[in-house]
Amino acid sequence: MRPTPRKALAASALALAAVATLSLPATPAAAAPDAACTPAQVVANGGFESGATSWTQSSTSVVTNRTGQSAHGGGYYAWLDGTGGTHTDTLSQSVTVPSGCASATLTFWLHIDTAETTSSTAYDKLTAKIGSTTLATWSNLDKNTGYVQKTFDVSAFAGQTVALAFTGTEDSSLQSSFVLDDIALNTADGTTPPADSTRTPISPSYTVSLTSNTAGTVWTGHQSATFTNASATPLGEVYLRLWDNYHGTCSTTPITVGNVTGGTAGALSVGCTALPITLSTPLAQGQSATIGFDLGISVPSGADRFGYDGAFSFIGNALPVLAVKDGAGWHLDPYTNNGESFYSLAADFRVTLDHPSTLLVPATGTSVDTPGTSGRTVTTATATQVRDFAWAAGPFSKISGTSAAGTPVNVYSVSGISAANAQSMLTTARTAVDAHAARFGAYPYGELDAVIDNNFWFGGMEYPGFVLDLVSTTALTHEIGHQWWYGIVGDDEYTSPWLDESFTDYATDLALGKTGTGCWSSVSWASSAEKITNSMAYWDTHSSRYSTVVYGYGKCALHDLRRLIGETAMTKLLKDYATAHWYGVSTTAEFKAAAQAATTTDLTSFWTTHRIEG
């Protein structure tokens, strides 16, 4: 989200009136990294986006982007076996595990599918080894519907150069495919938090069918969600986030869920935005389940990310999505109107929207319209690997174009937006999507829809493949930047808002040719508690400083980092970091480790000076 210029200027004025300038130390000179432990990720090309570079494979078909399987992130992956005959595939890389570190953790994502029908015999096997030590063996009995992350403590290999190897074997009949992606070996010192424990449930797939009233303000129908437990801990319940109940009351919620199947619904909590569902049967690791429910959506009045402005409805965060559980438990943070609270894993959506033909319905994903019953149209939107789904409905004016790199772009304008302004926003969107894609990776979501209304109080708001915005070149470039920073490279927006807002504002500067020269020299902290990396819990009680620090100081810190490590290193850092976290989740600790690995300069003082903690 990008605040309106009025809101941002007001926040800056309040900040200047409330704080005195703090003299900051100069950017630190280059220093040798700590000899004891420099946290690092030591697997080269672990996402296979450079093909087989750095890997030794038994045949040229192991590292691939061919059809038949899909990557966990990016476009390439490693596919062992899958031939249906006697066969062995191998994949290996020599890695050096640094000495002096408190921990070393190997992680990778594994998907297994098989044509074997047995429930008792392991005919086909995959073995993972480091050095001469076997880490684990899986077989056709471990088949799963999506990727599951595997984690191993390999600290015992500190100071050694060893082979990381995978061997897949098939017997004479019935194929088994062992698919690997996003392999990493991270080291950490004693003060660096360990890698996040497994996030679950993974690989959500949502199927939705809704019918609207004549105005597009009320939608009713059914939704189902299929998901997999990635954790070694059995999953006995899930939570649905009904975010837009913030916009109503618990006695009259705008989002209603009923007739739940596949589990039993509990009582709403967290301002009626969290609905627990106890599953009919607890899921072991790798097992999947489906829940279903009737869904009702009543859009309130107001030019909001969930609201209607005259004849135009904006329906963001209205579809219930699965909450995330990790080592900290369920993430059930409250809704914030100051920024975002949203945290979800990449998912697939197929959404069918039955509406009057007088209404255009831009939506996340790629849409196809077909005739419905008399006077109605059925819009079917399909989206893959997105964190949320949003749409709008109204008698919009629509213009379309295609970016130079081939992305279809649509601009939908409410009444009162001039044709010249709409055309300007189309030009901005076409330019911005290509500029961001060139820096961070190809735009993966098919078409891009921008819905323009100058009455939006919040400035702009991002959803995958779909943004709400004012007539503003800067704001629209920012919201399109969010397609990468939060959309593709996800994060916990409540806990770490800087990971999407600071990075997106930095990307916006680059796309608009701004270098941020001298911007860090104007930084003034309101208190010792104020940090770029503070959560929304802090910013909701210091709202006048949110835009100044998270957007302004955050992007200036990234400009400063670029000047410190160099243009080439910074460009490569962000491109590689996006690739490594494609459709995944970023954390501050992971970014700091990646930045440190990109330079020989010790960044400890940099993080302290710029108040980047985590």
Tab-separated table of C-alpha atoms in Angstrom, residues 290-577:
chain	number	residue	atom	x	y	z
A	290	THR	CA	-10.225	-30.234	1.880
A	291	ILE	CA	-12.656	-28.021	3.723
A	292	GLY	CA	-15.682	-26.370	2.158
A	293	PHE	CA	-18.197	-23.750	3.226
A	294	ASP	CA	-20.950	-21.452	2.052
A	295	LEU	CA	-19.749	-17.875	1.720
A	296	GLY	CA	-21.521	-14.535	1.883
A	297	ILE	CA	-19.934	-11.128	1.156
A	298	SER	CA	-21.683	-7.785	1.766
A	299	VAL	CA	-19.619	-4.830	0.555
A	300	PRO	CA	-19.954	-1.725	2.780
A	301	SER	CA	-20.172	1.870	1.587
A	302	GLY	CA	-16.871	3.716	1.134
A	303	ALA	CA	-14.031	4.118	-1.373
A	304	ASP	CA	-11.908	1.572	0.464
A	305	ARG	CA	-9.965	-1.550	-0.449
A	306	PHE	CA	-13.181	-3.279	0.671
A	307	GLY	CA	-16.077	-0.939	-0.058
A	308	TYR	CA	-18.180	0.638	-2.777
A	309	ASP	CA	-17.915	4.134	-4.221
A	310	GLY	CA	-21.210	4.836	-5.934
A	311	ALA	CA	-21.718	2.176	-8.601
A	312	PHE	CA	-18.201	0.763	-8.175
A	313	SER	CA	-17.334	-2.022	-5.714
A	314	PHE	CA	-13.800	-2.889	-4.600
A	315	ILE	CA	-13.496	-6.330	-3.067
A	316	GLY	CA	-10.076	-6.865	-1.536
A	317	ASN	CA	-9.291	-9.420	1.201
A	318	ALA	CA	-12.867	-10.707	1.086
A	319	LEU	CA	-12.164	-14.353	0.275
A	320	PRO	CA	-11.220	-16.346	3.396
A	321	VAL	CA	-7.609	-17.560	3.225
A	322	LEU	CA	-5.706	-20.003	5.421
A	323	ALA	CA	-3.608	-18.594	8.246
A	324	VAL	CA	0.029	-19.656	8.610
A	325	LYS	CA	1.372	-21.787	11.449
A	326	ASP	CA	5.078	-22.102	12.250
A	327	GLY	CA	7.314	-22.501	15.287
A	328	ALA	CA	5.700	-19.435	16.843
A	329	GLY	CA	2.232	-20.981	16.490
A	330	TRP	CA	-0.657	-19.631	14.451
A	331	HIS	CA	-0.168	-16.126	13.050
A	332	LEU	CA	-3.449	-14.462	14.022
A	333	ASP	CA	-2.530	-10.788	14.093
A	334	PRO	CA	-5.283	-8.164	14.087
A	335	TYR	CA	-6.325	-6.188	11.020
A	336	THR	CA	-4.647	-2.813	10.635
A	337	ASN	CA	-6.002	0.070	8.606
A	338	ASN	CA	-2.652	1.841	8.839
A	339	GLY	CA	-0.893	-0.673	6.591
A	340	GLU	CA	-1.276	-4.412	6.090
A	341	SER	CA	-1.639	-7.409	8.403
A	342	PHE	CA	-1.721	-9.996	5.668
A	343	TYR	CA	0.424	-13.118	5.745
A	344	SER	CA	-0.363	-16.106	3.553
A	345	LEU	CA	1.473	-18.687	1.501
A	346	ALA	CA	1.372	-18.914	-2.284
A	347	ALA	CA	-1.811	-20.602	-3.469
A	348	ASP	CA	-3.856	-21.411	-6.561
A	349	PHE	CA	-7.287	-19.859	-7.095
A	350	ARG	CA	-10.096	-20.671	-9.498
A	351	VAL	CA	-12.872	-18.141	-8.961
A	352	THR	CA	-16.164	-18.034	-10.852
A	353	LEU	CA	-18.078	-14.754	-10.579
A	354	ASP	CA	-21.662	-14.611	-11.920
A	355	HIS	CA	-22.697	-10.966	-12.325
A	356	PRO	CA	-24.867	-8.617	-14.395
A	357	SER	CA	-23.415	-8.032	-17.856
A	358	THR	CA	-23.565	-4.277	-17.217
A	359	LEU	CA	-20.724	-4.678	-14.719
A	360	LEU	CA	-17.096	-5.217	-15.662
A	361	VAL	CA	-15.251	-7.416	-13.182
A	362	PRO	CA	-11.450	-7.020	-13.188
A	363	ALA	CA	-9.808	-9.643	-10.979
A	364	THR	CA	-6.608	-11.318	-9.897
A	365	GLY	CA	-5.323	-13.814	-12.450
A	366	THR	CA	-6.357	-14.376	-16.036
A	367	SER	CA	-10.071	-13.909	-16.698
A	368	VAL	CA	-12.390	-15.375	-19.291
A	369	ASP	CA	-15.975	-14.138	-19.735
A	370	THR	CA	-18.780	-16.409	-20.904
A	371	PRO	CA	-22.528	-15.707	-21.245
A	372	GLY	CA	-24.614	-16.561	-18.201
A	373	THR	CA	-28.346	-16.542	-17.784
A	374	SER	CA	-30.317	-13.698	-19.310
A	375	GLY	CA	-28.474	-10.407	-18.868
A	376	ARG	CA	-25.627	-11.920	-16.877
A	377	THR	CA	-21.987	-12.823	-17.498
A	378	VAL	CA	-19.809	-15.459	-15.832
A	379	THR	CA	-16.225	-14.307	-15.283
A	380	THR	CA	-13.848	-17.176	-14.513
A	381	ALA	CA	-10.510	-16.035	-13.100
A	382	THR	CA	-7.609	-18.444	-12.700
A	383	ALA	CA	-4.509	-17.510	-10.721
A	384	THR	CA	-1.487	-19.649	-9.843
A	385	GLN	CA	0.942	-19.113	-6.945
A	386	VAL	CA	-0.700	-15.984	-5.547
A	387	ARG	CA	-1.172	-15.004	-1.901
A	388	ASP	CA	-4.632	-13.508	-2.200
A	389	PHE	CA	-7.415	-12.797	-4.651
A	390	ALA	CA	-9.253	-9.510	-5.221
A	391	TRP	CA	-11.724	-8.137	-7.700
A	392	ALA	CA	-13.903	-5.140	-8.455
A	393	ALA	CA	-17.302	-4.724	-10.055
A	394	GLY	CA	-18.860	-1.743	-11.776
A	395	PRO	CA	-19.558	0.084	-15.043
A	396	PHE	CA	-15.856	0.879	-15.487
A	397	SER	CA	-14.300	2.433	-18.555
A	398	LYS	CA	-11.624	0.019	-19.769
A	399	ILE	CA	-8.559	0.518	-21.920
A	400	SER	CA	-5.924	-2.103	-22.625
A	401	GLY	CA	-2.409	-2.447	-23.926
A	402	THR	CA	0.623	-4.676	-23.805
A	403	SER	CA	4.006	-3.909	-22.276
A	404	ALA	CA	7.106	-4.080	-24.442
A	405	ALA	CA	7.979	-7.397	-22.780
A	406	GLY	CA	4.542	-8.821	-23.564
A	407	THR	CA	2.470	-8.412	-20.387
A	408	PRO	CA	-1.192	-7.563	-21.082
A	409	VAL	CA	-2.241	-4.515	-19.028
A	410	ASN	CA	-5.791	-3.270	-18.409
A	411	VAL	CA	-6.809	0.023	-16.807
A	412	TYR	CA	-10.333	0.263	-15.365
A	413	SER	CA	-11.486	3.779	-14.460
A	414	VAL	CA	-14.454	4.969	-12.438
A	415	SER	CA	-16.595	7.897	-13.543
A	416	GLY	CA	-14.726	11.190	-13.434
A	417	ILE	CA	-11.344	9.868	-14.555
A	418	SER	CA	-10.491	11.573	-17.831
A	419	ALA	CA	-9.473	9.614	-20.890
A	420	ALA	CA	-6.093	11.357	-20.802
A	421	ASN	CA	-5.479	10.319	-17.189
A	422	ALA	CA	-6.524	6.748	-17.910
A	423	GLN	CA	-4.155	6.637	-20.875
A	424	SER	CA	-1.366	8.061	-18.715
A	425	MET	CA	-1.909	5.325	-16.133
A	426	LEU	CA	-1.852	2.676	-18.865
A	427	THR	CA	1.477	4.024	-20.090
A	428	THR	CA	2.817	4.074	-16.519
A	429	ALA	CA	1.674	0.503	-15.853
A	430	ARG	CA	3.206	-0.832	-19.071
A	431	THR	CA	6.525	0.839	-18.300
A	432	ALA	CA	6.563	-0.089	-14.609
A	433	VAL	CA	5.829	-3.798	-15.016
A	434	ASP	CA	8.740	-4.165	-17.423
A	435	ALA	CA	11.112	-2.081	-15.302
A	436	HIS	CA	10.482	-4.189	-12.209
A	437	ALA	CA	10.604	-7.445	-14.179
A	438	ALA	CA	14.004	-6.549	-15.632
A	439	ARG	CA	15.422	-6.055	-12.134
A	440	PHE	CA	13.754	-8.832	-10.146
A	441	GLY	CA	12.486	-11.518	-12.534
A	442	ALA	CA	9.807	-11.955	-15.195
A	443	TYR	CA	6.245	-11.028	-14.219
A	444	PRO	CA	4.491	-14.406	-13.768
A	445	TYR	CA	0.797	-13.572	-13.370
A	446	GLY	CA	-0.442	-13.235	-16.945
A	447	GLU	CA	-2.362	-9.999	-17.170
A	448	LEU	CA	-2.186	-6.978	-14.862
A	449	ASP	CA	-5.313	-4.989	-13.920
A	450	ALA	CA	-5.182	-1.452	-12.484
A	451	VAL	CA	-8.403	0.024	-11.069
A	452	ILE	CA	-8.302	3.817	-10.815
A	453	ASP	CA	-10.410	5.962	-8.449
A	454	ASN	CA	-9.254	9.339	-7.115
A	455	ASN	CA	-11.517	8.922	-4.071
A	456	PHE	CA	-9.326	6.219	-2.510
A	457	TRP	CA	-8.358	7.635	0.895
A	458	PHE	CA	-5.455	5.176	1.236
A	459	GLY	CA	-3.665	6.109	-1.984
A	460	GLY	CA	-3.093	2.659	-3.472
A	461	MET	CA	-3.332	-1.018	-2.593
A	462	GLU	CA	-1.718	-4.095	-4.070
A	463	TYR	CA	-3.088	-7.550	-4.774
A	464	PRO	CA	-1.580	-10.194	-7.072
A	465	GLY	CA	-2.170	-9.100	-10.646
A	466	PHE	CA	-4.615	-6.435	-9.466
A	467	VAL	CA	-4.042	-2.990	-7.941
A	468	LEU	CA	-6.207	-0.137	-6.718
A	469	ASP	CA	-4.802	3.350	-7.200
A	470	LEU	CA	-5.206	7.067	-7.664
A	471	VAL	CA	-4.084	8.881	-10.788
A	472	SER	CA	-0.406	8.984	-9.811
A	473	THR	CA	2.669	7.815	-11.680
A	474	THR	CA	4.640	7.279	-8.467
A	475	ALA	CA	1.843	5.486	-6.620
A	476	LEU	CA	1.016	3.160	-9.521
A	477	THR	CA	4.687	2.309	-10.072
A	478	HIS	CA	4.859	1.522	-6.343
A	479	GLU	CA	1.798	-0.744	-6.322
A	480	ILE	CA	3.054	-2.632	-9.356
A	481	GLY	CA	6.387	-3.058	-7.553
A	482	HIS	CA	4.448	-4.918	-4.862
A	483	GLN	CA	3.836	-7.669	-7.393
A	484	TRP	CA	7.403	-8.710	-6.546
A	485	TRP	CA	7.834	-7.469	-2.965
A	486	TYR	CA	5.027	-9.198	-1.120
A	487	GLY	CA	3.342	-10.858	-4.117
A	488	ILE	CA	6.193	-13.042	-5.361
A	489	VAL	CA	8.654	-12.574	-2.481
A	490	GLY	CA	6.239	-12.903	0.410
A	491	ASP	CA	6.591	-11.791	4.004
A	492	ASP	CA	4.655	-11.444	7.235
A	493	GLU	CA	3.328	-7.942	6.610
A	494	TYR	CA	2.259	-7.377	10.211
A	495	THR	CA	5.562	-8.425	11.754
A	496	SER	CA	7.924	-7.032	9.094
A	497	PRO	CA	6.224	-4.343	6.988
A	498	TRP	CA	9.565	-2.964	5.822
A	499	LEU	CA	10.215	-6.123	3.784
A	500	ASP	CA	7.503	-5.145	1.334
A	501	GLU	CA	7.066	-1.380	1.711
A	502	SER	CA	10.730	-0.324	1.961
A	503	PHE	CA	11.782	-2.692	-0.815
A	504	THR	CA	8.914	-1.571	-3.041
A	505	ASP	CA	9.634	2.120	-2.509
A	506	TYR	CA	13.287	1.442	-3.332
A	507	ALA	CA	12.200	-0.408	-6.487
A	508	THR	CA	9.921	2.531	-7.337
A	509	ASP	CA	12.832	4.942	-7.098
A	510	LEU	CA	14.911	2.781	-9.422
A	511	ALA	CA	12.065	2.454	-11.932
A	512	LEU	CA	11.617	6.250	-11.961
A	513	GLY	CA	15.338	6.940	-12.258
A	514	LYS	CA	15.786	8.236	-8.712
A	515	THR	CA	19.064	7.418	-6.956
A	516	GLY	CA	18.192	8.499	-3.416
A	517	THR	CA	21.318	10.627	-3.255
A	518	GLY	CA	21.709	12.124	0.202
A	519	CYS	CA	18.337	10.889	1.477
A	520	TRP	CA	19.855	9.114	4.482
A	521	SER	CA	21.452	12.366	5.673
A	522	SER	CA	18.011	13.773	6.544
A	523	VAL	CA	17.045	10.925	8.875
A	524	SER	CA	15.734	11.931	12.328
A	525	TRP	CA	14.637	9.321	14.856
A	526	ALA	CA	11.727	10.057	17.201
A	527	SER	CA	13.046	7.783	19.949
A	528	SER	CA	15.459	4.967	20.674
A	529	ALA	CA	12.558	2.513	20.166
A	530	GLU	CA	11.940	3.626	16.594
A	531	LYS	CA	13.418	1.209	14.046
A	532	ILE	CA	12.896	0.502	10.368
A	533	THR	CA	12.117	-3.112	11.235
A	534	ASN	CA	9.377	-2.436	13.814
A	535	SER	CA	6.096	-4.314	13.450
A	536	MET	CA	2.637	-2.913	12.749
A	537	ALA	CA	1.900	-3.278	16.460
A	538	TYR	CA	4.417	-0.461	16.983
A	539	TRP	CA	3.334	1.613	13.985
A	540	ASP	CA	-0.339	1.452	14.928
A	541	THR	CA	0.577	3.348	18.112
A	542	HIS	CA	2.989	5.676	16.254
A	543	SER	CA	1.005	6.108	13.049
A	544	SER	CA	2.334	9.580	12.210
A	545	ARG	CA	5.814	8.057	11.829
A	546	TYR	CA	4.904	4.952	9.829
A	547	SER	CA	5.233	6.432	6.345
A	548	THR	CA	8.320	8.458	7.216
A	549	VAL	CA	10.282	5.550	8.650
A	550	VAL	CA	9.094	2.418	6.815
A	551	TYR	CA	8.726	3.979	3.371
A	552	GLY	CA	11.233	6.825	3.548
A	553	TYR	CA	14.011	5.667	5.845
A	554	GLY	CA	13.637	2.093	4.668
A	555	LYS	CA	14.246	2.872	1.016
A	556	CYS	CA	17.055	5.246	1.949
A	557	ALA	CA	18.740	2.446	3.887
A	558	LEU	CA	18.607	0.274	0.768
A	559	HIS	CA	20.054	3.108	-1.326
A	560	ASP	CA	22.791	3.394	1.294
A	561	LEU	CA	23.449	-0.343	1.120
A	562	ARG	CA	23.758	-0.060	-2.660
A	563	ARG	CA	26.337	2.711	-2.316
A	564	LEU	CA	28.255	0.682	0.258
A	565	ILE	CA	28.495	-2.660	-1.569
A	566	GLY	CA	28.349	-1.262	-5.112
A	567	GLU	CA	25.780	-1.042	-7.895
A	568	THR	CA	26.641	-4.393	-9.464
A	569	ALA	CA	26.599	-6.280	-6.166
A	570	MET	CA	23.293	-4.717	-5.081
A	571	THR	CA	21.619	-5.466	-8.399
A	572	LYS	CA	22.743	-9.082	-8.226
A	573	LEU	CA	21.800	-9.351	-4.542
A	574	LEU	CA	18.174	-8.355	-5.109
A	575	LYS	CA	17.770	-10.395	-8.293
A	576	ASP	CA	19.251	-13.495	-6.642
A	577	TYR	CA	17.286	-12.903	-3.439
